[in-house]
Amino acid sequence: MPQRGSASGPQYNGISPPNLDLPWPESPETITANLLKLTEAVENPRTKFIFSRLITHLHQFVGETSLTTEEWMTAINFLTRTGQACTPIRQEFILLSDVLGVSALVDGLNNPKVSGGTASSVLGPFFTDDAPDVTIGDTIASEGMGEYMYVEGRVLDTHGKPVPNATIETWETDSEGFYDTQYSDRTRPDCRGRLRSDEEGRYGYRAVVPVAYAIPGDGPVGELLTHLNRHNMRPNHLHVSIEAPGYRKLVTALYARGDKWLSSDAVFGVKRSLVVDLKVVDNEEEARLRGFPNGKTFKLLQFDFVLVPSEEAEVARQKFVVGKAKI
Ligand SMILES: [Fe+2]
């Protein structure tokens, strides 16, 4: 807050009044029209395009719904609380975007299916950039985090050629259905790791079988779902994000067949091609060979990820670009 006599308060940004003969904003229609005219002053064509569409649709929404002052304040309060629920490791706005289907929509537009390429899926709010580096065969989960699972396969391109040295980020829930970031006493990352594919594009790591989980219900987004009579469950899944020079970054997830929430995922992330079988391996020798310290049973998830060359990906994306203004 500024103090009298100090210069620390809001300052004029120096932009001149517009050289436009705008009618005084005395009716709803004038307000929209004036704002659209003002938007003409935006220099960046893409920003101008996005902002003019935003104003048009937002104002149309207010008009169509005859939004009451109370409803508008409810929305403002909701957004305020959504912001307040965010912390360095909790992202309530991503969650909001997820449950409104916007994340899936943006993902779908930017990563359209390219023949042979692995489909993308939503990033979700639980990615962190502090995953530890692991090597092939290592575990990403500490002992006791859940039922053993071994994940293996190859990273290939759309011609079946191995992609060596691809960076693979992977994260998942423990057997309680929680990500490490959801524990208030988190001291280090768990159930997440970063590894690289080998010369033949192979990867493999020990993990735990993820379980279906409720997205956080103790914040405004959870309240919203309850208000809308929607469940807040996600089917069990393993997140994987893969990057390699020359290829479109793949952000995806693998979903275990048979989960009861597969067809009604709260964040619209499931695609048929991402549903996988978890094979049961019941063999002590095999368990030791894979590095599991205890028991003789584990689940095996085998999946080859197929990356799309950047140029091919961009051609596919351009087919979805609406409007003439581009970045
Ligand atoms: Fe998730």
Tab-separated table of C-alpha atoms and ligand atoms in Angstrom:
chain	number	residue	atom	x	y	z
A	1	MET	CA	0.000	0.000	0.000
A	2	PRO	CA	1.330	3.466	-0.849
A	3	GLN	CA	1.992	5.961	1.926
A	4	ARG	CA	1.154	9.665	1.635
A	5	GLY	CA	4.124	11.567	0.361
A	6	SER	CA	5.871	8.489	-1.022
A	7	ALA	CA	6.145	7.562	-4.681
A	8	SER	CA	5.602	3.854	-4.178
A	9	GLY	CA	1.937	3.697	-5.337
A	10	PRO	CA	0.631	2.735	-8.800
A	11	GLN	CA	2.213	4.856	-11.535
A	12	TYR	CA	0.764	6.035	-14.865
A	13	ASN	CA	2.055	3.617	-17.505
A	14	GLY	CA	2.682	6.394	-20.020
A	15	ILE	CA	0.338	5.176	-22.790
A	16	SER	CA	-1.641	8.031	-24.446
A	17	PRO	CA	-5.464	8.044	-24.693
A	18	PRO	CA	-6.553	6.272	-27.902
A	19	ASN	CA	-7.021	8.402	-30.964
A	20	LEU	CA	-10.537	7.025	-31.404
A	21	ASP	CA	-13.941	8.642	-31.248
A	22	LEU	CA	-15.403	6.098	-28.862
A	23	PRO	CA	-19.003	6.556	-27.720
A	24	TRP	CA	-19.427	6.800	-23.971
A	25	PRO	CA	-20.045	3.323	-22.510
A	26	GLU	CA	-23.688	3.798	-21.599
A	27	SER	CA	-25.063	0.491	-22.891
A	28	PRO	CA	-23.766	-3.102	-22.789
A	29	GLU	CA	-23.329	-3.172	-26.579
A	30	THR	CA	-21.173	-0.046	-26.508
A	31	ILE	CA	-18.860	-1.540	-23.900
A	32	THR	CA	-18.169	-4.585	-26.081
A	33	ALA	CA	-17.750	-2.521	-29.245
A	34	ASN	CA	-15.396	-0.061	-27.521
A	35	LEU	CA	-13.245	-2.819	-26.121
A	36	LEU	CA	-12.950	-4.444	-29.536
A	37	LYS	CA	-11.897	-1.121	-31.070
A	38	LEU	CA	-9.302	-0.618	-28.325
A	39	THR	CA	-7.956	-4.097	-29.058
A	40	GLU	CA	-6.992	-2.881	-32.530
A	41	ALA	CA	-4.091	-1.060	-30.856
A	42	VAL	CA	-2.469	-4.338	-29.796
A	43	GLU	CA	0.681	-4.738	-31.844
A	44	ASN	CA	1.257	-8.473	-31.730
A	45	PRO	CA	-1.222	-9.952	-34.263
A	46	ARG	CA	-1.655	-13.205	-32.384
A	47	THR	CA	-2.316	-11.426	-29.081
A	48	LYS	CA	-4.750	-9.095	-30.863
A	49	PHE	CA	-6.588	-12.065	-32.379
A	50	ILE	CA	-6.782	-14.016	-29.116
A	51	PHE	CA	-7.843	-11.006	-27.075
A	52	SER	CA	-10.568	-9.887	-29.483
A	53	ARG	CA	-12.035	-13.401	-29.492
A	54	LEU	CA	-11.798	-13.583	-25.719
A	55	ILE	CA	-13.689	-10.300	-25.312
A	56	THR	CA	-16.308	-11.322	-27.860
A	57	HIS	CA	-17.022	-14.698	-26.228
A	58	LEU	CA	-16.745	-13.491	-22.658
A	59	HIS	CA	-19.155	-10.621	-23.257
A	60	GLN	CA	-21.495	-12.917	-25.197
A	61	PHE	CA	-21.453	-15.324	-22.262
A	62	VAL	CA	-22.383	-12.582	-19.816
A	63	GLY	CA	-25.189	-11.410	-22.105
A	64	GLU	CA	-26.543	-14.867	-22.919
A	65	THR	CA	-26.689	-15.902	-19.283
A	66	SER	CA	-27.929	-12.513	-18.025
A	67	LEU	CA	-25.355	-12.983	-15.293
A	68	THR	CA	-26.479	-11.497	-11.989
A	69	THR	CA	-24.166	-9.419	-9.820
A	70	GLU	CA	-24.293	-12.152	-7.152
A	71	GLU	CA	-23.344	-14.838	-9.682
A	72	TRP	CA	-20.475	-12.713	-10.940
A	73	MET	CA	-19.191	-12.196	-7.392
A	74	THR	CA	-19.489	-15.953	-6.762
A	75	ALA	CA	-17.289	-16.499	-9.826
A	76	ILE	CA	-14.774	-13.880	-8.658
A	77	ASN	CA	-14.640	-15.474	-5.217
A	78	PHE	CA	-14.173	-18.901	-6.778
A	79	LEU	CA	-11.262	-17.705	-8.935
A	80	THR	CA	-9.750	-15.884	-5.973
A	81	ARG	CA	-9.860	-19.044	-3.887
A	82	THR	CA	-8.445	-21.061	-6.794
A	83	GLY	CA	-5.426	-18.756	-6.860
A	84	GLN	CA	-5.075	-18.859	-3.100
A	85	ALA	CA	-5.066	-22.683	-3.153
A	86	CYS	CA	-1.956	-22.693	-5.379
A	87	THR	CA	1.441	-23.284	-3.806
A	88	PRO	CA	4.828	-24.017	-5.381
A	89	ILE	CA	3.784	-27.702	-5.527
A	90	ARG	CA	-0.004	-27.452	-5.816
A	91	GLN	CA	-1.542	-26.134	-9.021
A	92	GLU	CA	-5.267	-25.587	-8.568
A	93	PHE	CA	-5.583	-23.657	-11.859
A	94	ILE	CA	-4.274	-26.619	-13.871
A	95	LEU	CA	-6.809	-28.746	-12.033
A	96	LEU	CA	-9.564	-26.293	-12.989
A	97	SER	CA	-8.431	-26.353	-16.597
A	98	ASP	CA	-8.370	-30.164	-16.434
A	99	VAL	CA	-11.885	-30.660	-15.082
A	100	LEU	CA	-13.318	-28.132	-17.545
A	101	GLY	CA	-11.812	-30.134	-20.403
A	102	VAL	CA	-9.650	-27.193	-21.506
A	103	SER	CA	-6.350	-29.012	-20.911
A	104	ALA	CA	-7.543	-31.959	-23.011
A	105	LEU	CA	-8.793	-29.587	-25.714
A	106	VAL	CA	-5.516	-27.635	-25.917
A	107	ASP	CA	-3.607	-30.912	-25.897
A	108	GLY	CA	-5.801	-32.284	-28.684
A	109	LEU	CA	-5.331	-29.183	-30.858
A	110	ASN	CA	-1.590	-28.981	-30.348
A	111	ASN	CA	-0.781	-32.658	-30.503
A	112	PRO	CA	-3.129	-34.054	-33.124
A	113	LYS	CA	-2.813	-37.744	-33.841
A	114	VAL	CA	-0.128	-38.511	-36.380
A	115	SER	CA	-0.302	-41.961	-37.938
A	116	GLY	CA	1.768	-44.392	-35.898
A	117	GLY	CA	2.677	-41.872	-33.177
A	118	THR	CA	1.769	-42.495	-29.547
A	119	ALA	CA	-1.251	-40.445	-28.514
A	120	SER	CA	-0.806	-37.664	-25.983
A	121	SER	CA	-2.662	-37.202	-22.724
A	122	VAL	CA	-3.048	-34.417	-20.188
A	123	LEU	CA	-0.045	-33.401	-18.088
A	124	GLY	CA	-2.132	-32.991	-14.940
A	125	PRO	CA	-1.209	-30.938	-11.887
A	126	PHE	CA	1.289	-33.333	-10.298
A	127	PHE	CA	4.377	-32.991	-12.487
A	128	THR	CA	7.407	-31.596	-10.680
A	129	ASP	CA	10.843	-30.853	-12.077
A	130	ASP	CA	12.764	-32.368	-9.189
A	131	ALA	CA	12.526	-36.042	-10.203
A	132	PRO	CA	15.759	-37.893	-9.500
A	133	ASP	CA	17.865	-39.278	-12.355
A	134	VAL	CA	17.726	-43.063	-12.500
A	135	THR	CA	19.389	-45.548	-14.819
A	136	ILE	CA	17.734	-48.394	-16.676
A	137	GLY	CA	16.632	-51.054	-14.198
A	138	ASP	CA	16.547	-48.680	-11.225
A	139	THR	CA	13.460	-48.028	-9.180
A	140	ILE	CA	11.533	-44.757	-9.094
A	141	ALA	CA	9.621	-45.736	-5.936
A	142	SER	CA	10.989	-46.391	-2.495
A	143	GLU	CA	10.292	-49.778	-0.899
A	144	GLY	CA	6.798	-50.139	0.522
A	145	MET	CA	5.164	-47.604	-1.793
A	146	GLY	CA	2.994	-50.255	-3.453
A	147	GLU	CA	2.717	-53.452	-5.448
A	148	TYR	CA	5.771	-53.992	-7.656
A	149	MET	CA	5.528	-53.102	-11.330
A	150	TYR	CA	8.208	-53.233	-13.998
A	151	VAL	CA	7.813	-50.893	-16.960
A	152	GLU	CA	9.773	-51.556	-20.135
A	153	GLY	CA	9.804	-51.032	-23.859
A	154	ARG	CA	11.442	-48.905	-26.499
A	155	VAL	CA	11.300	-45.363	-27.749
A	156	LEU	CA	10.903	-45.431	-31.529
A	157	ASP	CA	10.166	-43.007	-34.335
A	158	THR	CA	7.267	-43.347	-36.768
A	159	HIS	CA	9.451	-45.465	-39.083
A	160	GLY	CA	10.241	-47.949	-36.332
A	161	LYS	CA	13.778	-46.625	-35.828
A	162	PRO	CA	15.026	-46.557	-32.223
A	163	VAL	CA	15.389	-43.134	-30.591
A	164	PRO	CA	18.463	-43.341	-28.354
A	165	ASN	CA	19.159	-41.026	-25.433
A	166	ALA	CA	15.579	-39.769	-25.201
A	167	THR	CA	14.774	-38.168	-21.834
A	168	ILE	CA	11.931	-39.979	-20.128
A	169	GLU	CA	10.187	-38.374	-17.164
A	170	THR	CA	7.742	-40.575	-15.302
A	171	TRP	CA	5.562	-40.086	-12.223
A	172	GLU	CA	2.739	-41.920	-10.523
A	173	THR	CA	0.733	-42.409	-7.340
A	174	ASP	CA	1.658	-44.738	-4.527
A	175	SER	CA	-0.714	-47.519	-3.441
A	176	GLU	CA	-2.784	-45.000	-1.462
A	177	GLY	CA	-3.553	-43.049	-4.614
A	178	PHE	CA	-1.433	-40.051	-3.615
A	179	TYR	CA	1.427	-38.298	-5.361
A	180	ASP	CA	4.417	-37.449	-3.195
A	181	THR	CA	3.538	-33.747	-3.421
A	182	GLN	CA	0.261	-34.398	-1.615
A	183	TYR	CA	2.023	-35.358	1.606
A	184	SER	CA	2.649	-32.397	3.860
A	185	ASP	CA	5.837	-34.018	5.215
A	186	ARG	CA	7.389	-34.546	1.746
A	187	THR	CA	11.146	-34.232	2.082
A	188	ARG	CA	12.182	-35.640	-1.281
A	189	PRO	CA	10.616	-36.802	-4.538
A	190	ASP	CA	9.198	-40.334	-4.640
A	191	CYS	CA	7.354	-42.361	-7.284
A	192	ARG	CA	8.937	-40.205	-9.956
A	193	GLY	CA	12.140	-40.411	-11.944
A	194	ARG	CA	14.015	-39.331	-15.042
A	195	LEU	CA	15.930	-41.740	-17.266
A	196	ARG	CA	17.297	-42.025	-20.772
A	197	SER	CA	16.702	-44.593	-23.483
A	198	ASP	CA	19.764	-46.653	-24.477
A	199	GLU	CA	21.402	-47.019	-27.908
A	200	GLU	CA	18.580	-49.274	-29.101
A	201	GLY	CA	15.919	-46.973	-27.734
A	202	ARG	CA	15.198	-49.330	-24.824
A	203	TYR	CA	14.078	-48.197	-21.421
A	204	GLY	CA	13.018	-50.050	-18.284
A	205	TYR	CA	12.460	-49.224	-14.629
A	206	ARG	CA	10.932	-50.502	-11.442
A	207	ALA	CA	7.841	-48.731	-10.177
A	208	VAL	CA	4.671	-49.563	-8.298
A	209	VAL	CA	1.202	-50.295	-9.624
A	210	PRO	CA	-0.580	-46.920	-9.602
A	211	VAL	CA	-4.122	-46.823	-8.276
A	212	ALA	CA	-7.221	-44.846	-9.212
A	213	TYR	CA	-7.437	-41.644	-7.241
A	214	ALA	CA	-9.638	-38.737	-6.386
A	215	ILE	CA	-8.296	-35.418	-7.609
A	216	PRO	CA	-7.926	-32.996	-4.686
A	217	GLY	CA	-11.338	-32.358	-3.153
A	218	ASP	CA	-10.235	-29.981	-0.407
A	219	GLY	CA	-10.090	-26.936	-2.667
A	220	PRO	CA	-12.451	-24.918	-4.856
A	221	VAL	CA	-12.148	-27.271	-7.852
A	222	GLY	CA	-13.210	-30.254	-5.741
A	223	GLU	CA	-16.172	-28.233	-4.457
A	224	LEU	CA	-17.095	-27.302	-8.015
A	225	LEU	CA	-17.284	-30.944	-9.113
A	226	THR	CA	-19.520	-31.839	-6.189
A	227	HIS	CA	-21.696	-28.839	-7.014
A	228	LEU	CA	-21.964	-30.061	-10.617
A	229	ASN	CA	-22.815	-33.594	-9.472
A	230	ARG	CA	-19.646	-34.965	-11.087
A	231	HIS	CA	-17.326	-37.547	-9.565
A	232	ASN	CA	-13.703	-36.556	-9.041
A	233	MET	CA	-11.987	-39.852	-9.901
A	234	ARG	CA	-9.197	-40.592	-12.331
A	235	PRO	CA	-8.522	-44.172	-13.471
A	236	ASN	CA	-5.134	-45.524	-12.431
A	237	HIS	CA	-2.337	-44.411	-14.708
A	238	LEU	CA	1.365	-43.921	-15.132
A	239	HIS	CA	2.499	-40.518	-16.403
A	240	VAL	CA	5.271	-40.422	-18.995
A	241	SER	CA	6.798	-37.467	-20.780
A	242	ILE	CA	9.464	-38.034	-23.435
A	243	GLU	CA	11.760	-35.551	-25.143
A	244	ALA	CA	14.358	-36.078	-27.854
A	245	PRO	CA	15.900	-33.539	-30.256
A	246	GLY	CA	14.039	-33.418	-33.586
A	247	TYR	CA	10.822	-34.891	-32.213
A	248	ARG	CA	7.605	-33.480	-30.821
A	249	LYS	CA	7.635	-33.708	-27.048
A	250	LEU	CA	5.316	-36.486	-25.976
A	251	VAL	CA	3.314	-35.931	-22.802
A	252	THR	CA	1.154	-38.935	-22.177
A	253	ALA	CA	-0.043	-41.510	-19.675
A	254	LEU	CA	-0.744	-45.234	-19.746
A	255	TYR	CA	-4.018	-46.465	-18.279
A	256	ALA	CA	-4.515	-49.994	-16.933
A	257	ARG	CA	-7.275	-51.992	-18.573
A	258	GLY	CA	-10.235	-52.885	-16.386
A	259	ASP	CA	-10.331	-49.753	-14.234
A	260	LYS	CA	-13.937	-48.755	-13.518
A	261	TRP	CA	-13.204	-45.046	-14.085
A	262	LEU	CA	-11.660	-45.449	-17.568
A	263	SER	CA	-14.690	-44.198	-19.491
A	264	SER	CA	-15.470	-41.260	-17.207
A	265	ASP	CA	-12.060	-39.843	-16.272
A	266	ALA	CA	-12.663	-36.558	-14.438
A	267	VAL	CA	-10.075	-34.777	-16.598
A	268	PHE	CA	-10.787	-36.391	-20.015
A	269	GLY	CA	-7.311	-37.873	-20.402
A	270	VAL	CA	-7.982	-41.447	-21.518
A	271	LYS	CA	-7.578	-42.544	-25.121
A	272	ARG	CA	-8.186	-46.100	-26.284
A	273	SER	CA	-4.630	-46.575	-27.588
A	274	LEU	CA	-3.222	-45.673	-24.154
A	275	VAL	CA	-5.045	-48.461	-22.323
A	276	VAL	CA	-2.577	-51.231	-21.511
A	277	ASP	CA	-2.548	-54.673	-19.931
A	278	LEU	CA	-0.571	-55.256	-16.781
A	279	LYS	CA	0.721	-58.824	-16.959
A	280	VAL	CA	1.095	-60.742	-13.736
A	281	VAL	CA	4.524	-62.353	-13.369
A	282	ASP	CA	4.706	-64.925	-10.594
A	283	ASN	CA	8.298	-66.103	-10.652
A	284	GLU	CA	10.882	-65.568	-7.943
A	285	GLU	CA	13.878	-65.809	-10.273
A	286	GLU	CA	12.350	-63.298	-12.636
A	287	ALA	CA	11.542	-60.951	-9.725
A	288	ARG	CA	15.172	-61.039	-8.515
A	289	LEU	CA	16.458	-60.606	-12.052
A	290	ARG	CA	14.396	-57.421	-12.372
A	291	GLY	CA	15.816	-56.168	-9.078
A	292	PHE	CA	12.783	-56.526	-6.829
A	293	PRO	CA	14.114	-57.311	-3.348
A	294	ASN	CA	11.114	-59.201	-1.960
A	295	GLY	CA	8.449	-61.742	-2.972
A	296	LYS	CA	7.991	-63.406	-6.325
A	297	THR	CA	5.145	-61.507	-7.921
A	298	PHE	CA	5.129	-58.304	-9.909
A	299	LYS	CA	3.158	-56.695	-12.709
A	300	LEU	CA	4.781	-56.140	-16.077
A	301	LEU	CA	3.861	-53.184	-18.272
A	302	GLN	CA	5.374	-53.337	-21.749
A	303	PHE	CA	4.922	-50.417	-24.093
A	304	ASP	CA	6.774	-48.931	-27.043
A	305	PHE	CA	6.470	-45.157	-27.296
A	306	VAL	CA	6.507	-43.741	-30.814
A	307	LEU	CA	7.712	-40.143	-31.237
A	308	VAL	CA	6.653	-37.971	-34.152
A	309	PRO	CA	9.304	-35.926	-36.012
A	310	SER	CA	8.834	-32.204	-35.245
A	311	GLU	CA	8.183	-31.209	-38.872
A	312	GLU	CA	5.511	-33.866	-39.334
A	313	ALA	CA	3.932	-32.794	-36.047
A	314	GLU	CA	3.829	-29.147	-37.112
A	315	VAL	CA	2.117	-29.988	-40.414
A	316	ALA	CA	-0.552	-31.895	-38.475
A	317	ARG	CA	-0.951	-29.057	-35.957
A	318	GLN	CA	-1.389	-26.420	-38.655
A	319	LYS	CA	-4.460	-28.262	-39.916
A	320	PHE	CA	-6.114	-27.330	-36.635
A	321	VAL	CA	-5.067	-23.695	-36.541
A	322	VAL	CA	-8.159	-21.504	-36.628
A	323	GLY	CA	-8.012	-17.924	-37.897
A	324	LYS	CA	-5.345	-16.182	-39.925
A	325	ALA	CA	-3.283	-14.676	-37.110
A	326	LYS	CA	-0.462	-16.956	-36.100
A	327	ILE	CA	2.262	-16.696	-33.527
B	1	FE	FE	-2.133	-38.450	-12.534
